[in-house]
Amino acid sequence: MPIQQTSEFIQGCELFNAGHYWHAHEAWEVQWLQRNGNERNLLQGLIQTAAALVHWSRGNPKGLLLNWRKATPKLQAAQAWADFLDLQHVIVTMQALVDDQGKHPPQLRFVSASDPLCNQH
């Protein structure tokens, strides 16, 4: 089953979009342990993004930066194949937070009508 159709992935996205970053990380970790290759790297990037946002929500810019630096290359690489997510939005919005120019965290936006969370943003 494609990663974007698993209940753990969907649950993680819903938790992330609700601002429950730690719980999103926990939901995705189940799939991360079972996947390999591109899907595993995407999940790791999302988990690291969630960890960065945990630090951001606690007012810890160093933790935000360190986790975002780990996540960025994974999300950038996933843009080539993960066309079901608007990863560009995540990257730009997260970078603005890191640069202290943004006020709001990203939302995970599904972009394909065949995906379960499409248009739920």
JSON list of C-alpha atoms in Angstrom, two decimals, residues 3 14 23-24 31 33-35 41 47 50-52 57 71-72 74 79 81 83 85 89 102 105 107:
[
{"chain": "A", "resi": 3, "resn": "ILE", "atom": "CA", "xyz": [2.56, 5.37, 2.17]},
{"chain": "A", "resi": 14, "resn": "GLU", "atom": "CA", "xyz": [-3.95, 15.14, 10.81]},
{"chain": "A", "resi": 23, "resn": "HIS", "atom": "CA", "xyz": [2.05, 12.79, 18.39]},
{"chain": "A", "resi": 24, "resn": "ALA", "atom": "CA", "xyz": [2.45, 13.12, 14.61]},
{"chain": "A", "resi": 31, "resn": "GLN", "atom": "CA", "xyz": [5.54, 3.41, 9.18]},
{"chain": "A", "resi": 33, "resn": "LEU", "atom": "CA", "xyz": [10.22, 1.41, 10.87]},
{"chain": "A", "resi": 34, "resn": "GLN", "atom": "CA", "xyz": [8.47, -0.63, 8.17]},
{"chain": "A", "resi": 35, "resn": "ARG", "atom": "CA", "xyz": [9.50, 1.30, 5.06]},
{"chain": "A", "resi": 41, "resn": "ASN", "atom": "CA", "xyz": [13.50, 9.11, 3.84]},
{"chain": "A", "resi": 47, "resn": "ILE", "atom": "CA", "xyz": [9.47, 13.29, 11.65]},
{"chain": "A", "resi": 50, "resn": "ALA", "atom": "CA", "xyz": [7.73, 17.64, 13.53]},
{"chain": "A", "resi": 51, "resn": "ALA", "atom": "CA", "xyz": [10.62, 17.54, 16.02]},
{"chain": "A", "resi": 52, "resn": "ALA", "atom": "CA", "xyz": [11.74, 20.98, 14.81]},
{"chain": "A", "resi": 57, "resn": "SER", "atom": "CA", "xyz": [6.52, 25.71, 19.98]},
{"chain": "A", "resi": 71, "resn": "ALA", "atom": "CA", "xyz": [14.91, 17.41, 7.58]},
{"chain": "A", "resi": 72, "resn": "THR", "atom": "CA", "xyz": [15.52, 19.83, 4.70]},
{"chain": "A", "resi": 74, "resn": "LYS", "atom": "CA", "xyz": [15.13, 14.72, 2.81]},
{"chain": "A", "resi": 79, "resn": "GLN", "atom": "CA", "xyz": [9.83, 16.60, -4.06]},
{"chain": "A", "resi": 81, "resn": "TRP", "atom": "CA", "xyz": [8.53, 11.72, -6.39]},
{"chain": "A", "resi": 83, "resn": "ASP", "atom": "CA", "xyz": [3.70, 14.50, -5.74]},
{"chain": "A", "resi": 85, "resn": "LEU", "atom": "CA", "xyz": [2.17, 16.46, -0.84]},
{"chain": "A", "resi": 89, "resn": "HIS", "atom": "CA", "xyz": [4.97, 24.86, 1.02]},
{"chain": "A", "resi": 102, "resn": "GLY", "atom": "CA", "xyz": [7.34, 33.48, 9.76]},
{"chain": "A", "resi": 105, "resn": "PRO", "atom": "CA", "xyz": [3.94, 26.55, 10.96]},
{"chain": "A", "resi": 107, "resn": "GLN", "atom": "CA", "xyz": [0.25, 22.60, 7.00]}
]
